[in-house]
JSON list of C-alpha atoms in Angstrom, two decimals:
[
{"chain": "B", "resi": 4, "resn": "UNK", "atom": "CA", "xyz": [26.40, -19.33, 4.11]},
{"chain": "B", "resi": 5, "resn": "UNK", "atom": "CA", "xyz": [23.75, -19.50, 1.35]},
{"chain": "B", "resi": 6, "resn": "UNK", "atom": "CA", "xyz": [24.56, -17.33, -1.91]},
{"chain": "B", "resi": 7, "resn": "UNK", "atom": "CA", "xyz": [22.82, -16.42, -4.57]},
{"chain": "B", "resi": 8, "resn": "UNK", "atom": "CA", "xyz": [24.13, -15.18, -8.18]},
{"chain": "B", "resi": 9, "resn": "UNK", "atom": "CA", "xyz": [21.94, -13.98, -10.70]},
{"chain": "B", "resi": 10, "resn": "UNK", "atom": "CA", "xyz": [23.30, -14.23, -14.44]},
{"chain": "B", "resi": 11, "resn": "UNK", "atom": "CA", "xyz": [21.97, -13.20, -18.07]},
{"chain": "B", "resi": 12, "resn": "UNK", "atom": "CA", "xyz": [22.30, -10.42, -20.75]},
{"chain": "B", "resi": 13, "resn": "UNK", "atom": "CA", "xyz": [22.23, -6.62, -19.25]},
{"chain": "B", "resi": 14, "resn": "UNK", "atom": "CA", "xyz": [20.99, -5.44, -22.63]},
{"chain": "B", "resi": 15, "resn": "UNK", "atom": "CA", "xyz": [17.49, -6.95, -23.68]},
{"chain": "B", "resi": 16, "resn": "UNK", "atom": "CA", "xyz": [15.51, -5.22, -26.81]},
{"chain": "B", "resi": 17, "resn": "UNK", "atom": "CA", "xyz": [12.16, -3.90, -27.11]},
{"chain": "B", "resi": 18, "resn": "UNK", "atom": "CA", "xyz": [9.66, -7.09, -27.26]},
{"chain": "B", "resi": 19, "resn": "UNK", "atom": "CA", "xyz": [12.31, -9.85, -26.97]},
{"chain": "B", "resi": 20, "resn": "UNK", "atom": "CA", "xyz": [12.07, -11.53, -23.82]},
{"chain": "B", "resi": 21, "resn": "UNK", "atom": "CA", "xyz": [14.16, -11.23, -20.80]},
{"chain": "B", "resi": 22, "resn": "UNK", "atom": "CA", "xyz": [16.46, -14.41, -19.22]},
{"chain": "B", "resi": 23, "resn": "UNK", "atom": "CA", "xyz": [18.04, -14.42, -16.26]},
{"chain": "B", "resi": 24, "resn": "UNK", "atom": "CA", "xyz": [19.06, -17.58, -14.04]},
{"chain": "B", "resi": 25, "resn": "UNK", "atom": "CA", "xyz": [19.97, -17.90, -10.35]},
{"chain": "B", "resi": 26, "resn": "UNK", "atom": "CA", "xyz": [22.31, -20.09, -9.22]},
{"chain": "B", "resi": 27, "resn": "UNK", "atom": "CA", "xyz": [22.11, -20.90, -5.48]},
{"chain": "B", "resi": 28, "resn": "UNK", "atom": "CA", "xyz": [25.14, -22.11, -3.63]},
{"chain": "B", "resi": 29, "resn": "UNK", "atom": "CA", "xyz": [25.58, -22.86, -0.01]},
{"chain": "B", "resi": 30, "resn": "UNK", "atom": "CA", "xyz": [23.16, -25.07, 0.89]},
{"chain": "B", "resi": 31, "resn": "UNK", "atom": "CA", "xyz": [20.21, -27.19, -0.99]},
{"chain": "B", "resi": 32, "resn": "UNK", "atom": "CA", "xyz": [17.76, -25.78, -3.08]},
{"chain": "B", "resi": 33, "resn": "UNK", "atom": "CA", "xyz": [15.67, -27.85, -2.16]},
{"chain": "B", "resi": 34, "resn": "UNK", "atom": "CA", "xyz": [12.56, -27.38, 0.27]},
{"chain": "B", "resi": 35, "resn": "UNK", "atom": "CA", "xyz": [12.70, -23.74, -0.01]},
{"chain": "B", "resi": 36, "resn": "UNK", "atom": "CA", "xyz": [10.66, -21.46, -2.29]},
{"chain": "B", "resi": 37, "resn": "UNK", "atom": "CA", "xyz": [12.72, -18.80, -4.59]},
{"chain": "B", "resi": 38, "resn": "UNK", "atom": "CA", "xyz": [11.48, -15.51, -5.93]},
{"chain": "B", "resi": 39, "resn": "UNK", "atom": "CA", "xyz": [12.34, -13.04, -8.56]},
{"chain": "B", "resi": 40, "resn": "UNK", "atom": "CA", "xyz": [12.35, -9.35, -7.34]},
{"chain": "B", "resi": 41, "resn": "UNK", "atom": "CA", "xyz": [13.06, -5.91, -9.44]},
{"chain": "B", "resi": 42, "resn": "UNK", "atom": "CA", "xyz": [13.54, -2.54, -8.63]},
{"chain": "B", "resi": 43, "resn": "UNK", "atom": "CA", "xyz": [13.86, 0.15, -11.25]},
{"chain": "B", "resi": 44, "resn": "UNK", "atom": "CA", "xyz": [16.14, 2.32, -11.20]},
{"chain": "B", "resi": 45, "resn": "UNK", "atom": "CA", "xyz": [15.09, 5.03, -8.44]},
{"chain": "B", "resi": 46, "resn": "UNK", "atom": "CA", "xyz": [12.31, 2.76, -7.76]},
{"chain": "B", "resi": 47, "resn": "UNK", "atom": "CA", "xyz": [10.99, 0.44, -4.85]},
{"chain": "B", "resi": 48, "resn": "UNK", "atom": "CA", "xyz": [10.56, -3.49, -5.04]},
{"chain": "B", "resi": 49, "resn": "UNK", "atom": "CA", "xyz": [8.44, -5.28, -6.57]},
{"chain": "B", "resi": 50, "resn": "UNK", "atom": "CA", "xyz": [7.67, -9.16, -6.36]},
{"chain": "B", "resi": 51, "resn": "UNK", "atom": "CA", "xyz": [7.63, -10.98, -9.71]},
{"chain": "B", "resi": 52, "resn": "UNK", "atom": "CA", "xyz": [7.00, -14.32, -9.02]},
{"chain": "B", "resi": 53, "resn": "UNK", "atom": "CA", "xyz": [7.79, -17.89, -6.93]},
{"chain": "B", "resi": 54, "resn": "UNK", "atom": "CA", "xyz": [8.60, -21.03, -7.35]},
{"chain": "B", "resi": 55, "resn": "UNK", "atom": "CA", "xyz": [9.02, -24.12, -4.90]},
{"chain": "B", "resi": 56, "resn": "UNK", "atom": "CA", "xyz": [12.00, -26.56, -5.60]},
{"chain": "B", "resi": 57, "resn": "UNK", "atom": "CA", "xyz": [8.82, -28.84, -6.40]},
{"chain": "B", "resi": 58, "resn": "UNK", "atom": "CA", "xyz": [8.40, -26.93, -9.33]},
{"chain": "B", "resi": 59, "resn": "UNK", "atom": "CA", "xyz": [4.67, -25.00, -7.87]},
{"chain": "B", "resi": 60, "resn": "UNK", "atom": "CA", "xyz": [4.76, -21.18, -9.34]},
{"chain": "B", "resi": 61, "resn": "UNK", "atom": "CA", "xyz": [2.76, -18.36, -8.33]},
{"chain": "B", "resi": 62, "resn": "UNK", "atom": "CA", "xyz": [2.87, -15.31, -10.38]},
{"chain": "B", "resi": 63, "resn": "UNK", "atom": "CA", "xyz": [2.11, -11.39, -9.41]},
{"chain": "B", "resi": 64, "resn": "UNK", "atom": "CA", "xyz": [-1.45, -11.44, -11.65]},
{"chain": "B", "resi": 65, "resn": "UNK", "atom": "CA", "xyz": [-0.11, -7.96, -13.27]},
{"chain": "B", "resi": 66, "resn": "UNK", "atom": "CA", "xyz": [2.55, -9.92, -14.74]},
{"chain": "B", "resi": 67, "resn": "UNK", "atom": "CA", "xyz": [1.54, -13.59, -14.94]},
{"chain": "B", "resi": 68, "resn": "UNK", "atom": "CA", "xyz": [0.98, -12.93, -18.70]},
{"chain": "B", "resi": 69, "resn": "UNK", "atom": "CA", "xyz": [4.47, -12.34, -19.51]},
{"chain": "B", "resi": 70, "resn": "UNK", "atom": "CA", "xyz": [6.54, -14.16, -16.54]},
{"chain": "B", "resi": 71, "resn": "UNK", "atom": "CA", "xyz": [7.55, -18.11, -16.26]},
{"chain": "B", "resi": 72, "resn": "UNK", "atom": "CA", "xyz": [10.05, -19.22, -13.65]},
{"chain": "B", "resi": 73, "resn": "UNK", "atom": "CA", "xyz": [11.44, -22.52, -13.87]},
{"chain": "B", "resi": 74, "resn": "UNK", "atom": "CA", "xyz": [13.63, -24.57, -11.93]},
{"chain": "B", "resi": 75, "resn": "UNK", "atom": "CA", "xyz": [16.68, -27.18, -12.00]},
{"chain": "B", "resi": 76, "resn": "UNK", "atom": "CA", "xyz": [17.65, -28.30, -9.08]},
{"chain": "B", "resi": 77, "resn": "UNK", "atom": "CA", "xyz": [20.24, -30.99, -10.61]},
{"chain": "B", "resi": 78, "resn": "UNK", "atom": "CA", "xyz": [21.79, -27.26, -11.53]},
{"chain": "B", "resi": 79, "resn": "UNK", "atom": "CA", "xyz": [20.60, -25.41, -8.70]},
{"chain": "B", "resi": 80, "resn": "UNK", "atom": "CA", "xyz": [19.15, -23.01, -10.55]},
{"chain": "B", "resi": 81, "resn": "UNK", "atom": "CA", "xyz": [15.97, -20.85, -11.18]},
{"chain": "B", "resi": 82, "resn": "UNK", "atom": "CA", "xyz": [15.36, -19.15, -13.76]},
{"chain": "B", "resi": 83, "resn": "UNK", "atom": "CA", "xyz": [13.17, -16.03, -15.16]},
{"chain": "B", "resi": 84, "resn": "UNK", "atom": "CA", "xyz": [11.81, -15.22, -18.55]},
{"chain": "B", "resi": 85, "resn": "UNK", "atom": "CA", "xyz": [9.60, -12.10, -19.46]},
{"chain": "B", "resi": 86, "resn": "UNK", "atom": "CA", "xyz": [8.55, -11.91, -22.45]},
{"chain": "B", "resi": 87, "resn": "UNK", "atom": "CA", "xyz": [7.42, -8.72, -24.73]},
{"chain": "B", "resi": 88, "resn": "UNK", "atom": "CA", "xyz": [9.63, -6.37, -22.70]},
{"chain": "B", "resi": 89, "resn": "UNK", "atom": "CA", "xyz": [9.52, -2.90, -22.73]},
{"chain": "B", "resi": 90, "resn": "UNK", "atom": "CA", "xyz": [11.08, 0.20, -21.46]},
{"chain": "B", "resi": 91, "resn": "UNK", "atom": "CA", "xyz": [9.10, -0.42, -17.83]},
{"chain": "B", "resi": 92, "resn": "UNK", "atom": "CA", "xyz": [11.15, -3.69, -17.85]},
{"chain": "B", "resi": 93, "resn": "UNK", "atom": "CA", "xyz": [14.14, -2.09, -17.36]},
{"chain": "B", "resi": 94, "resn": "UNK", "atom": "CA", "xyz": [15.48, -2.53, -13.93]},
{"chain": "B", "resi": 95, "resn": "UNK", "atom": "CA", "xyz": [17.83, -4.41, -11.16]},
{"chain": "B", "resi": 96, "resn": "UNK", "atom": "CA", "xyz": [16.15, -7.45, -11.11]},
{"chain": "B", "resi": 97, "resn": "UNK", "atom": "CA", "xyz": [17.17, -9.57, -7.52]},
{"chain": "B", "resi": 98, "resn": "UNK", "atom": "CA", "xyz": [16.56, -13.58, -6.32]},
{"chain": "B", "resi": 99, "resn": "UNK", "atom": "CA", "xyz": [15.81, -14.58, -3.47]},
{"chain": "B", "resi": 100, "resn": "UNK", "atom": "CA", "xyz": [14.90, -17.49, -0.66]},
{"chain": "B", "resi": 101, "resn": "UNK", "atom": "CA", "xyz": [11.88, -17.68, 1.27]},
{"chain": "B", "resi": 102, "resn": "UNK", "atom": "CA", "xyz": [10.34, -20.34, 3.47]},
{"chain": "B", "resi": 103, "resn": "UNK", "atom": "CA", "xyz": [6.35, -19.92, 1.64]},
{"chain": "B", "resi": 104, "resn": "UNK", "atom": "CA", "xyz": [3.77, -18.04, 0.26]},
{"chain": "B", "resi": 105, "resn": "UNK", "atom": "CA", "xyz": [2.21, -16.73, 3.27]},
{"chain": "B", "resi": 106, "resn": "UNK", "atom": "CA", "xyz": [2.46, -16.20, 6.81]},
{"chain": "B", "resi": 107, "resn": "UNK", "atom": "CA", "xyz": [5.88, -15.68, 8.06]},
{"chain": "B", "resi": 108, "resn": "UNK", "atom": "CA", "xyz": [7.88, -16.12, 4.95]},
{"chain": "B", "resi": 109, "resn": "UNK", "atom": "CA", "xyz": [10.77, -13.28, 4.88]},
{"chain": "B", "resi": 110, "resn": "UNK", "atom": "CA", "xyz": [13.17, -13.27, 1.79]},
{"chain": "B", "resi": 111, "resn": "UNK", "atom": "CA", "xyz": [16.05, -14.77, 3.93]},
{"chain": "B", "resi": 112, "resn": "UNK", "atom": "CA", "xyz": [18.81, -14.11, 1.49]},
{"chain": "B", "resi": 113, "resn": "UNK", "atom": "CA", "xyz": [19.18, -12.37, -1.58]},
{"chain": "B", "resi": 114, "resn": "UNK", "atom": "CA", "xyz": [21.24, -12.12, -4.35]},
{"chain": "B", "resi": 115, "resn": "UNK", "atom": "CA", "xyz": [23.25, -8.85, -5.41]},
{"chain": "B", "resi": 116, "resn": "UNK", "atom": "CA", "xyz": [21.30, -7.87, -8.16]},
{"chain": "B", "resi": 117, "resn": "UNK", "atom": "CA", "xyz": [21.57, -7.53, -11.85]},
{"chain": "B", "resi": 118, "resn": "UNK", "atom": "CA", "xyz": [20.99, -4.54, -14.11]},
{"chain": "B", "resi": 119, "resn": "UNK", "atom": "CA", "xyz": [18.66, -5.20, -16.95]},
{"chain": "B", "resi": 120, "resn": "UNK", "atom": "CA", "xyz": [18.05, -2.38, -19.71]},
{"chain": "B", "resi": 121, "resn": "UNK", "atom": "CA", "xyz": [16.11, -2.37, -22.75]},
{"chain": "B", "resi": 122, "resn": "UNK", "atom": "CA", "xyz": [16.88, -0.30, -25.37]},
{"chain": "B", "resi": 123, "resn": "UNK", "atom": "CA", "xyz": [16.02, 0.92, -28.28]},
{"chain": "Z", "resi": 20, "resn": "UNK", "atom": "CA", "xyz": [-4.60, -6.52, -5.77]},
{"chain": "Z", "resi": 21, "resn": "UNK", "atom": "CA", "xyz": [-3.48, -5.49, -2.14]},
{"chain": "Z", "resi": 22, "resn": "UNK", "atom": "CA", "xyz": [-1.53, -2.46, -1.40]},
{"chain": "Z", "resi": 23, "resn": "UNK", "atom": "CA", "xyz": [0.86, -1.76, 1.19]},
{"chain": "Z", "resi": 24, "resn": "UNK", "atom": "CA", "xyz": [1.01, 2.26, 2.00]},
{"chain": "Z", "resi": 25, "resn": "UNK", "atom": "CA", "xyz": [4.25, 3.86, 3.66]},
{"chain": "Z", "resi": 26, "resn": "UNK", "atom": "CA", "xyz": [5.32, 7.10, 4.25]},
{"chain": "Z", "resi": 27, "resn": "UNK", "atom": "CA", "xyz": [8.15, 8.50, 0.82]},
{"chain": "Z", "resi": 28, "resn": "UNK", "atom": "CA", "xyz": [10.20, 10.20, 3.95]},
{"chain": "Z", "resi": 29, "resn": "UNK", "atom": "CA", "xyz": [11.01, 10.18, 7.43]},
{"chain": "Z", "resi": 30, "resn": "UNK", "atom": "CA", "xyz": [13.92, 11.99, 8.79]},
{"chain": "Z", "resi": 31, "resn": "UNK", "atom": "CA", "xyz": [15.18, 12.27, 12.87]},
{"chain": "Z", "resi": 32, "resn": "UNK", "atom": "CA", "xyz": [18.04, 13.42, 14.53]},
{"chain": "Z", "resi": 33, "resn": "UNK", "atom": "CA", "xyz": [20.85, 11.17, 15.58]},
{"chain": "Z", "resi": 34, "resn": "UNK", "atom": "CA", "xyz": [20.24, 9.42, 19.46]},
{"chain": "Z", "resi": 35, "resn": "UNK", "atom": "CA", "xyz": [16.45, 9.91, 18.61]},
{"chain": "Z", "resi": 36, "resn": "UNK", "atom": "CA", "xyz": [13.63, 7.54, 17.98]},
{"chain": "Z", "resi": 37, "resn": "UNK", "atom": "CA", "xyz": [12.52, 6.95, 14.38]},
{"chain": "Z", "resi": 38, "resn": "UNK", "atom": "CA", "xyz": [9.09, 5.45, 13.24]},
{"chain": "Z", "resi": 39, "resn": "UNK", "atom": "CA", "xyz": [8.30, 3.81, 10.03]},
{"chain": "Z", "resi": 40, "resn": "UNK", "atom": "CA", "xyz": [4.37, 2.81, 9.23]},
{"chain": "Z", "resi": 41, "resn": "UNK", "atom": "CA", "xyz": [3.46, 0.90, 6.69]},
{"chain": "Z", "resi": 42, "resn": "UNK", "atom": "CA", "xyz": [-0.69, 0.45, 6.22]},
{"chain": "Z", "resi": 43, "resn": "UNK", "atom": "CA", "xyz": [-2.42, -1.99, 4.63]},
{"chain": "Z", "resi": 44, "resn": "UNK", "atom": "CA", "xyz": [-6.44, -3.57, 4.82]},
{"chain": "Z", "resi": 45, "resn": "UNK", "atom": "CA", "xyz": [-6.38, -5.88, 7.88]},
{"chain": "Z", "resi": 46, "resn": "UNK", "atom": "CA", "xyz": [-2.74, -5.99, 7.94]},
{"chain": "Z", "resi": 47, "resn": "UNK", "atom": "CA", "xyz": [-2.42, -6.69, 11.39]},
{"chain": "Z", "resi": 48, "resn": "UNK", "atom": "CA", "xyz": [-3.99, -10.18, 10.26]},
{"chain": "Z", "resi": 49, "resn": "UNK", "atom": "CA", "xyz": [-0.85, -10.83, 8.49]},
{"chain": "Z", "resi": 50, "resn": "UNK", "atom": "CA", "xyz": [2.79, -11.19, 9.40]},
{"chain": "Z", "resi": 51, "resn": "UNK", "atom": "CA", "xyz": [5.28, -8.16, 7.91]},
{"chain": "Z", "resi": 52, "resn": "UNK", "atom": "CA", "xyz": [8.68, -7.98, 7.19]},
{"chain": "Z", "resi": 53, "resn": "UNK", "atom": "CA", "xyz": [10.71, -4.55, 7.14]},
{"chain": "Z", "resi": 54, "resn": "UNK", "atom": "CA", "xyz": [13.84, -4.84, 4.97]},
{"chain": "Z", "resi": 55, "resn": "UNK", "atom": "CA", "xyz": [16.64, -2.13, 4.54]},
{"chain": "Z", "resi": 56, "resn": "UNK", "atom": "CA", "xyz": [18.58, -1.18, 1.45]},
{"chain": "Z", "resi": 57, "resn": "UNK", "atom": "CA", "xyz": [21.38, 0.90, 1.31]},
{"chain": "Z", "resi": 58, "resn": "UNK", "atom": "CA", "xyz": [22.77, 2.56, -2.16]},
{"chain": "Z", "resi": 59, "resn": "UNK", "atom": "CA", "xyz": [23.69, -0.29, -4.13]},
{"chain": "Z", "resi": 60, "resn": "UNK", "atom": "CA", "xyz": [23.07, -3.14, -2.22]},
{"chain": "Z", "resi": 61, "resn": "UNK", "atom": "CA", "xyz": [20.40, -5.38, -1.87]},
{"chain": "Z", "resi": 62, "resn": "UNK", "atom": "CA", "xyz": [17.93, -5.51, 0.86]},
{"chain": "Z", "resi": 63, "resn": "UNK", "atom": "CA", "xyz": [18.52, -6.96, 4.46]},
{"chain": "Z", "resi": 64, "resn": "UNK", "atom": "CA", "xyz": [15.50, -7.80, 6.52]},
{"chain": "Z", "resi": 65, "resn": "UNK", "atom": "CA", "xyz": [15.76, -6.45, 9.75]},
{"chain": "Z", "resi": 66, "resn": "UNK", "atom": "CA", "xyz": [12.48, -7.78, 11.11]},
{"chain": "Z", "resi": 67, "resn": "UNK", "atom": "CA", "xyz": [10.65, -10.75, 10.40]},
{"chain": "Z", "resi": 68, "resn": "UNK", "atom": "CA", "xyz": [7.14, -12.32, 11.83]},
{"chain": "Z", "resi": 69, "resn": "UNK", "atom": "CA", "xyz": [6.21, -8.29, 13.02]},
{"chain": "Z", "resi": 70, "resn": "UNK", "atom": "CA", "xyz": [8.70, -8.13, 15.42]},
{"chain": "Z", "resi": 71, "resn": "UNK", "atom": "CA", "xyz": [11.08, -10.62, 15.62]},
{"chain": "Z", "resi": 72, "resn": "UNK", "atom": "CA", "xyz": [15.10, -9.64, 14.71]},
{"chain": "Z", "resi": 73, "resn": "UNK", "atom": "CA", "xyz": [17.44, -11.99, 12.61]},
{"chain": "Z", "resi": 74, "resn": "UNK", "atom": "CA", "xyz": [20.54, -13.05, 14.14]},
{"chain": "Z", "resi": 75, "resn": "UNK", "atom": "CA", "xyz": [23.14, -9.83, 13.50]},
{"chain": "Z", "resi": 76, "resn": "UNK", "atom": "CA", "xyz": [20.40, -7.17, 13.63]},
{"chain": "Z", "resi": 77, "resn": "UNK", "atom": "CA", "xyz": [20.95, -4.83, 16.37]},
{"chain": "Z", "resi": 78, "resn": "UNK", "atom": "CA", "xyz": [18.22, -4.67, 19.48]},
{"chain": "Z", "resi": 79, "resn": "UNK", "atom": "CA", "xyz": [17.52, -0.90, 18.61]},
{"chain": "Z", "resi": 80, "resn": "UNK", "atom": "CA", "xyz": [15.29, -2.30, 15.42]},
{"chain": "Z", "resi": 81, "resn": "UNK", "atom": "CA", "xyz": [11.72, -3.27, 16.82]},
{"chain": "Z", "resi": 82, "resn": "UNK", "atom": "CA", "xyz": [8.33, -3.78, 15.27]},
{"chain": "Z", "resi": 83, "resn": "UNK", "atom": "CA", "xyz": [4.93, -3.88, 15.77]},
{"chain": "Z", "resi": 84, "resn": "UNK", "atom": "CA", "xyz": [1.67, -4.84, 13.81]},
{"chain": "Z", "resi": 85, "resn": "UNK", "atom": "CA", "xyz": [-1.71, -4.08, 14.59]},
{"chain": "Z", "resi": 86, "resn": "UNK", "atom": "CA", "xyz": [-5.00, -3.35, 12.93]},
{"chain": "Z", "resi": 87, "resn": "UNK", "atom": "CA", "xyz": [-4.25, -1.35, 9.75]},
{"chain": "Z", "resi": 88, "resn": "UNK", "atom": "CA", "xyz": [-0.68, -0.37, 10.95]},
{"chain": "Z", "resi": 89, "resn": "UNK", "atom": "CA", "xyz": [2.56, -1.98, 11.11]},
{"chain": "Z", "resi": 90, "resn": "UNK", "atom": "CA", "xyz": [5.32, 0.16, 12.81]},
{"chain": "Z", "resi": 91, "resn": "UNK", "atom": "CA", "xyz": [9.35, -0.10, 12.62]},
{"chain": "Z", "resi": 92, "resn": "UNK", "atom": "CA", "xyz": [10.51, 1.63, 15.19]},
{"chain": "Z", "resi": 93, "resn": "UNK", "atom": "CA", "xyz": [14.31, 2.57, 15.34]},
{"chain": "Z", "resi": 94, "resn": "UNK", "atom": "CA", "xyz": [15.56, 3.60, 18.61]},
{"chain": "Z", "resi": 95, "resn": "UNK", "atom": "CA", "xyz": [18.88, 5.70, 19.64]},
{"chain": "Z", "resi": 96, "resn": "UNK", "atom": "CA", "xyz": [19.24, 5.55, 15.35]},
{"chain": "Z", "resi": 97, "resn": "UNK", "atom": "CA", "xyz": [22.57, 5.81, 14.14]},
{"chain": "Z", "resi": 98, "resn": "UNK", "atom": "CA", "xyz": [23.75, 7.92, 10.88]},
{"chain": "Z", "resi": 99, "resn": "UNK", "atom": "CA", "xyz": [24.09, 3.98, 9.77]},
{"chain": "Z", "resi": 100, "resn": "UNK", "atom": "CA", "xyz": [20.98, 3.67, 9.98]},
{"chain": "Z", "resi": 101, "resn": "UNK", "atom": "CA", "xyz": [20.06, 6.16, 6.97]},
{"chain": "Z", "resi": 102, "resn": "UNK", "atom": "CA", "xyz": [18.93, 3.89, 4.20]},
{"chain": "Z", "resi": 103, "resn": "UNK", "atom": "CA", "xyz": [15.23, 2.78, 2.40]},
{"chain": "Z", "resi": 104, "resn": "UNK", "atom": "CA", "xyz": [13.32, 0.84, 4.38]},
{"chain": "Z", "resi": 105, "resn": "UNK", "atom": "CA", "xyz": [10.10, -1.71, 2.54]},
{"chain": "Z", "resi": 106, "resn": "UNK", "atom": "CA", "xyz": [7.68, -3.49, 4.51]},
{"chain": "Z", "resi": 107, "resn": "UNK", "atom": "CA", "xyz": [6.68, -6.61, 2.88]},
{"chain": "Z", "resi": 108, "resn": "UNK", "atom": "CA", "xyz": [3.68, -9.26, 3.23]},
{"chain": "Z", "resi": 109, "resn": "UNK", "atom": "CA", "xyz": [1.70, -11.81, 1.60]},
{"chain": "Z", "resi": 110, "resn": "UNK", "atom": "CA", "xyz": [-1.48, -11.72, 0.03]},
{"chain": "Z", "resi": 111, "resn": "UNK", "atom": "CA", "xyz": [-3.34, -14.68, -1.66]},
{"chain": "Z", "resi": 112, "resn": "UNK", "atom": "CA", "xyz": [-0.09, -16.20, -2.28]},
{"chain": "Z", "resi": 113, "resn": "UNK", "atom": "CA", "xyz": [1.47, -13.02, -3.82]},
{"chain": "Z", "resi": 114, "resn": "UNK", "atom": "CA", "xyz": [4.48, -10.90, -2.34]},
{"chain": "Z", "resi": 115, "resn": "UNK", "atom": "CA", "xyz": [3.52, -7.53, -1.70]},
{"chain": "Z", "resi": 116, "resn": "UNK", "atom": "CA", "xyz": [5.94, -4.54, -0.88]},
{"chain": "Z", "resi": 117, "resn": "UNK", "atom": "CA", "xyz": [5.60, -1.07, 0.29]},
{"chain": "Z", "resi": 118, "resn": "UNK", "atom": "CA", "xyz": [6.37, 1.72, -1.62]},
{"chain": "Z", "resi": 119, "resn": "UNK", "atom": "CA", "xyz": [9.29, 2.32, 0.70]},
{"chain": "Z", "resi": 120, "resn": "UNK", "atom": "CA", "xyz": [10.76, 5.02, 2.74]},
{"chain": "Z", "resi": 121, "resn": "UNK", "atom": "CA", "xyz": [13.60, 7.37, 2.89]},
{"chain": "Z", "resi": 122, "resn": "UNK", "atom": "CA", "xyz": [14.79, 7.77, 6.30]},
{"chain": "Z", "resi": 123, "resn": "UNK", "atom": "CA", "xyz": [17.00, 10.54, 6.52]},
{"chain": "Z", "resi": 124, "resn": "UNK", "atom": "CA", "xyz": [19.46, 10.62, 9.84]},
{"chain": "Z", "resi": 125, "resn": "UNK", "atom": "CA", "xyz": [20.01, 14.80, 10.43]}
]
């Protein structure tokens, strides 16, 4: 069964930038694609970014300024970074597996979430 | 950017049948996903490739897409059942989700 555990600070301050990592357990990392997904509090979902095992990223254009996700798959782990966070930042930010970028590619499995805030 | 359009609320009476629509330019050109999240959980898809269930999900979940208009449709729906529901597709290599909706069992 493939799990996925998202990890970092819950407190982040005003234009600092945001880490979290994702470590994936259960079955290779490899030869999937993994995504970063928030929800503010309240809030629906919304799709931050990809990136294949490969290392390939793509980035939703609204945020591509402020978002790189990396990968180690010696670790298997991904990881997020937003930088120049604000108050809109603050939410429960997901990971999750998917088979592409288009077509038929469902977010399989997901992780349980982690609460991000930035404060003041 | 594309946009993906559902209804905030839907609510139906227990035994009954529910439908969910979710709207989007062309969308029946492109495969959806529907995905339900309960309070403080994290999503589950429930249908994948338009219509197609993942191992576990019950036969009463069912979806369509066609046109502008992809449909959930939840039939005999259970109080279980009450939860947020998000389509989801892709667009130019981008994830895009609905706004979600509220379906209320009553």
């Amino acid at each position: 069964q493939v799990q996925l555990q998202e990890s970092g600070p819950g407190l982040v301050k005003p234009s600092e930038t945001l880490s979290l990592t994702c470590t994936v357990s259960g079955d290779s990392i490899n030869f999937y694609y993994w995504s970063w997904i928030r929800q503010p509090p309240g809030k629906g979902l919304e799709w931050i970014g990809s990136i294949y095992y490969g290392g390939d990223t793509h980035y939703k254009p609204s945020l591509k300024s402020r978002v790189t996700i990396s990968v180690d798959t010696s670790k298997s782990q991904f990881s997020l970074r937003l930088s120049s966070v604000t108050a809109a930042d603050t939410a429960i930010y997901y990971c999750a597996r998917h088979g592409g970028v288009y077509g038929n590619a469902p977010f399989d499995y997901w992780g349980q979430g982690t609460l991000v805030t930035v404060y003041s | 950017s594309y946009d993906l359009t559902q209804p905030p609320s839907v609510s139906v009476s227990p035994g009954h049948t529910a439908s969910i629509t979710c709207s989007g330019d062309n969308l029946g050109n492109k495969f959806v996903c529907w995905y339900q999240q309960k309070p403080g959980q994290p999503p589950v898809l429930v249908i994948h490739e338009d219509a197609k269930r993942p191992s576990g999900i019950p036969e009463r979940f069912s979806g369509s897409n066609s046109g502008n208009t992809a449909t959930l449709t939840i039939s005999g729906t259970q109080a279980m059942d009450e939860a947020d529901y998000y389509c989801q597709a892709w667009d130019s290599s981008a994830g895009v989700f609905g706004g979600g909706t509220r379906l209320t069992v009553l």
